[in-house]
mmCIF file of C-alpha atoms in Angstrom:
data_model
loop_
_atom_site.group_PDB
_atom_site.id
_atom_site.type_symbol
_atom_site.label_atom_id
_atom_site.label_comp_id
_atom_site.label_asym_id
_atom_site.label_seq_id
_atom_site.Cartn_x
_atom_site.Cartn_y
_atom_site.Cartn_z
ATOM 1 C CA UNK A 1467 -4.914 -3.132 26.560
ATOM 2 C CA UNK A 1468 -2.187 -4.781 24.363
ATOM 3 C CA UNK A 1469 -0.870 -2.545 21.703
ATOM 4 C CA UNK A 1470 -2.458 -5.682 19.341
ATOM 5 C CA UNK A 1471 -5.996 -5.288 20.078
ATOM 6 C CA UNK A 1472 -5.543 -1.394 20.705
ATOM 7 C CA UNK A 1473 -4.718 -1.750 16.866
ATOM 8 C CA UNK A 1474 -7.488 -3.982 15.911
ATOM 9 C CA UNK A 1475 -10.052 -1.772 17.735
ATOM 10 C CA UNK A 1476 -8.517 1.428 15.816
ATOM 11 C CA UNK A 1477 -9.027 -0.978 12.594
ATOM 12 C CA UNK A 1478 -12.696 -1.682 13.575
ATOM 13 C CA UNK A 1479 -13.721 1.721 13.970
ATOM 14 C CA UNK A 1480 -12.714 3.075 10.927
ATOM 15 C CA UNK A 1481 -14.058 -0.032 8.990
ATOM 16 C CA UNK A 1482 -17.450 0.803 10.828
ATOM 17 C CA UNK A 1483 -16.716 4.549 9.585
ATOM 18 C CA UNK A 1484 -16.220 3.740 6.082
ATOM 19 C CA UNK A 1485 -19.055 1.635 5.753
ATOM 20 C CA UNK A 1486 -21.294 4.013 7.226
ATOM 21 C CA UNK A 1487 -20.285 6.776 4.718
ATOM 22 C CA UNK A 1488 -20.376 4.429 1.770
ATOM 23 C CA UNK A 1489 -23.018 5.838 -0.442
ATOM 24 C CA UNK A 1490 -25.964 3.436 -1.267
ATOM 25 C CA UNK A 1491 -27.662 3.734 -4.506
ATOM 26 C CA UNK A 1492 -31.722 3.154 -5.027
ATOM 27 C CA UNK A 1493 -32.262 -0.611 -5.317
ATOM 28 C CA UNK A 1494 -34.845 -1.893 -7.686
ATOM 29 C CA UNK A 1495 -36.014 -5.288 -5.461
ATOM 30 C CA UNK A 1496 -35.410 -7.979 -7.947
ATOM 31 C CA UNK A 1497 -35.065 -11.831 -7.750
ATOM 32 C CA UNK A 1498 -34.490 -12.648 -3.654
ATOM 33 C CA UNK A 1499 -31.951 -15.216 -3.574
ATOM 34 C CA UNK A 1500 -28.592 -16.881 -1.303
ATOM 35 C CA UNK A 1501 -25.152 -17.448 -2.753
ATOM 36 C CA UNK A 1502 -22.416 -19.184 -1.184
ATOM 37 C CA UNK A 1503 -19.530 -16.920 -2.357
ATOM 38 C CA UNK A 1504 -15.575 -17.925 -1.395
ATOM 39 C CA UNK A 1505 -13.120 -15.031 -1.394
ATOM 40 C CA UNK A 1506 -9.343 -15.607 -1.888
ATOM 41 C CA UNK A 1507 -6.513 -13.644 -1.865
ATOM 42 C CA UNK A 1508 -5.979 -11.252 0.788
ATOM 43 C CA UNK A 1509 -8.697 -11.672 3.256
ATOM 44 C CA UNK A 1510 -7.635 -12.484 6.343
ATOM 45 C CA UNK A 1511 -6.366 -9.788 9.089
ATOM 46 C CA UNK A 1512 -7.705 -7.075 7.693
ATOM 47 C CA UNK A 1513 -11.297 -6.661 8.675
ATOM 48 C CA UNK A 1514 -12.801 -8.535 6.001
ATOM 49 C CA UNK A 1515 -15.643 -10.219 7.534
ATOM 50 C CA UNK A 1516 -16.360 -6.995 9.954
ATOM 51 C CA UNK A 1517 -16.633 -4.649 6.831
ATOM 52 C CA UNK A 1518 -19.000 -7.439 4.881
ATOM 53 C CA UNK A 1519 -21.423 -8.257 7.776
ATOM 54 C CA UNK A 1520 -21.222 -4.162 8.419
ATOM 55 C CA UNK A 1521 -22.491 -3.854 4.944
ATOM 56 C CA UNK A 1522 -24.432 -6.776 4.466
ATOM 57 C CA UNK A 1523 -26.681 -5.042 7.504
ATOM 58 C CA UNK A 1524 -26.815 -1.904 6.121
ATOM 59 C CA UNK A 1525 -27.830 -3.250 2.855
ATOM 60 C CA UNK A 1526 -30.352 -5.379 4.921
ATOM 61 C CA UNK A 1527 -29.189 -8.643 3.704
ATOM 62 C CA UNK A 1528 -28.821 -11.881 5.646
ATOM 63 C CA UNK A 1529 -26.057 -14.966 6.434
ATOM 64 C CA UNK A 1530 -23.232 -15.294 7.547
ATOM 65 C CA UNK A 1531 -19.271 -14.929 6.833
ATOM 66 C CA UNK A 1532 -16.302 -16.918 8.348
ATOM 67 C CA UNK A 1533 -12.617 -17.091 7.918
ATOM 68 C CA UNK A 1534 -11.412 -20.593 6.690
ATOM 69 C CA UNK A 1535 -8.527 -22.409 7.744
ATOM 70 C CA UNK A 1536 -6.944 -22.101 4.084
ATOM 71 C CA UNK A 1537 -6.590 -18.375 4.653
ATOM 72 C CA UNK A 1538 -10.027 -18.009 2.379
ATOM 73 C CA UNK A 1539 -12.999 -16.732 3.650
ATOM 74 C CA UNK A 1540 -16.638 -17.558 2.864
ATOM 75 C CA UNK A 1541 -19.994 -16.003 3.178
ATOM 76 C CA UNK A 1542 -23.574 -16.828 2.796
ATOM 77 C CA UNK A 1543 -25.817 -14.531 1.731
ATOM 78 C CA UNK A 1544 -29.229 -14.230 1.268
ATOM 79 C CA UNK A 1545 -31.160 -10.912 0.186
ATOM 80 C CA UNK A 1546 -32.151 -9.221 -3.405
ATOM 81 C CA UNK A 1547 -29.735 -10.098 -6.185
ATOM 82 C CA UNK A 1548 -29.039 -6.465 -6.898
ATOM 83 C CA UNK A 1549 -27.856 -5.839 -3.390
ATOM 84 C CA UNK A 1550 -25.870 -8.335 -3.089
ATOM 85 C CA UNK A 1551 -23.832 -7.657 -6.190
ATOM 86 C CA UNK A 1552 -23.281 -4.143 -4.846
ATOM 87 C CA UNK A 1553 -22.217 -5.707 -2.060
ATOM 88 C CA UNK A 1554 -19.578 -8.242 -3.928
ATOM 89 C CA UNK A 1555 -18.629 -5.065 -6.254
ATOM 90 C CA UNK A 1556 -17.395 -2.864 -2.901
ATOM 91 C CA UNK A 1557 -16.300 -5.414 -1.229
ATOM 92 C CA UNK A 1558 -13.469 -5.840 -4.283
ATOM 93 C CA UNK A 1559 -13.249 -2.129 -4.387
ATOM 94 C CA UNK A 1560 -11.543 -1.992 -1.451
ATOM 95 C CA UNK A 1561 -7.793 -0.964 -1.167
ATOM 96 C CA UNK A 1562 -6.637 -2.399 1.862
ATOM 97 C CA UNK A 1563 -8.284 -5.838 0.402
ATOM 98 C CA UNK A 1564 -7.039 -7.951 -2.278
ATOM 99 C CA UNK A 1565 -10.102 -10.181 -4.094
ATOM 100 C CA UNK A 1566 -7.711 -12.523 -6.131
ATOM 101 C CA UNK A 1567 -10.489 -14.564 -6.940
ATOM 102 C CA UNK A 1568 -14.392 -15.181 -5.776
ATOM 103 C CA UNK A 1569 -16.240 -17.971 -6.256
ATOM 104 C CA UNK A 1570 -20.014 -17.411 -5.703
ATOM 105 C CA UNK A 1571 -22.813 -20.336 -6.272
ATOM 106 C CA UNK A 1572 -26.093 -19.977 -5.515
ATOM 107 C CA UNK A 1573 -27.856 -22.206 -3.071
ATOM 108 C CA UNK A 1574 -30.737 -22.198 -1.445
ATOM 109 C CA UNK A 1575 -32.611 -19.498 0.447
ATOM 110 C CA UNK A 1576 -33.390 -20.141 4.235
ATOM 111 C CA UNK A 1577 -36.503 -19.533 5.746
ATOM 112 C CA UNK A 1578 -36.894 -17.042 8.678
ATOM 113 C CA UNK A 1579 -33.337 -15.651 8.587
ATOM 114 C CA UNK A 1580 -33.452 -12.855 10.246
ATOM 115 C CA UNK A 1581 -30.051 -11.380 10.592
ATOM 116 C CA UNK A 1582 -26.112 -11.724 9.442
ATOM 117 C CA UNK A 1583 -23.504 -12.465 11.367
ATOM 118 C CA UNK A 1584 -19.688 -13.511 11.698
ATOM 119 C CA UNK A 1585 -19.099 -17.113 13.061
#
């Protein structure tokens, strides 16, 4: 194994860790909705999209995030508005992440989603 991806699996473990320990509070179900939502800043190469679609399961929303060519990334997801926010609110409380700037827009929900992913 390259010494590269030995350090990218290292990195994907303990993102998996970290979200696994994070600490979920009780969610009132409110409003179900999607939101297109563009993160800039640093958000590339550092596990990003594995640590949101980690979460995003856990927190049993649904979408998708990708990395864009502009060094952005962007994400849709669909799920209760109050999980998604605590999703956008760790997601910018992480250290090794920099969240210069998100830009989230709602749009509209898909039927029979079933599951998030990274593409």
């Amino acid at each position: 194994m390259k010494p590269i991806d030995k350090f990218k699996q290292i990195r994907d473990d303990y993102v998996i860790r970290q979200v696994k320990k994070a600490k979920l509070p009780d969610f009132e179900d409110d409003y179900f909705v999607r939101r297109r939502v563009t993160f800039h800043g640093r958000v590339q190469h550092v596990g990003f999209r594995l640590e949101l679609e980690q979460m995003a399961v856990r927190l049993e929303l649904t979408g998708w995030v990708k990395n864009m060519e502009n060094g952005d990334v962007q994400a849709e997801i669909q799920g209760y508005e109050s999980r998604i926010r605590f999703l956008l609110k760790f997601m910018k409380s992480l250290k090794r992440i920099k969240i210069e700037k998100m830009e989230n827009k709602p749009c509209s929900p898909k039927q029979n989603e079933t599951e998030f992913k990274i593409i």
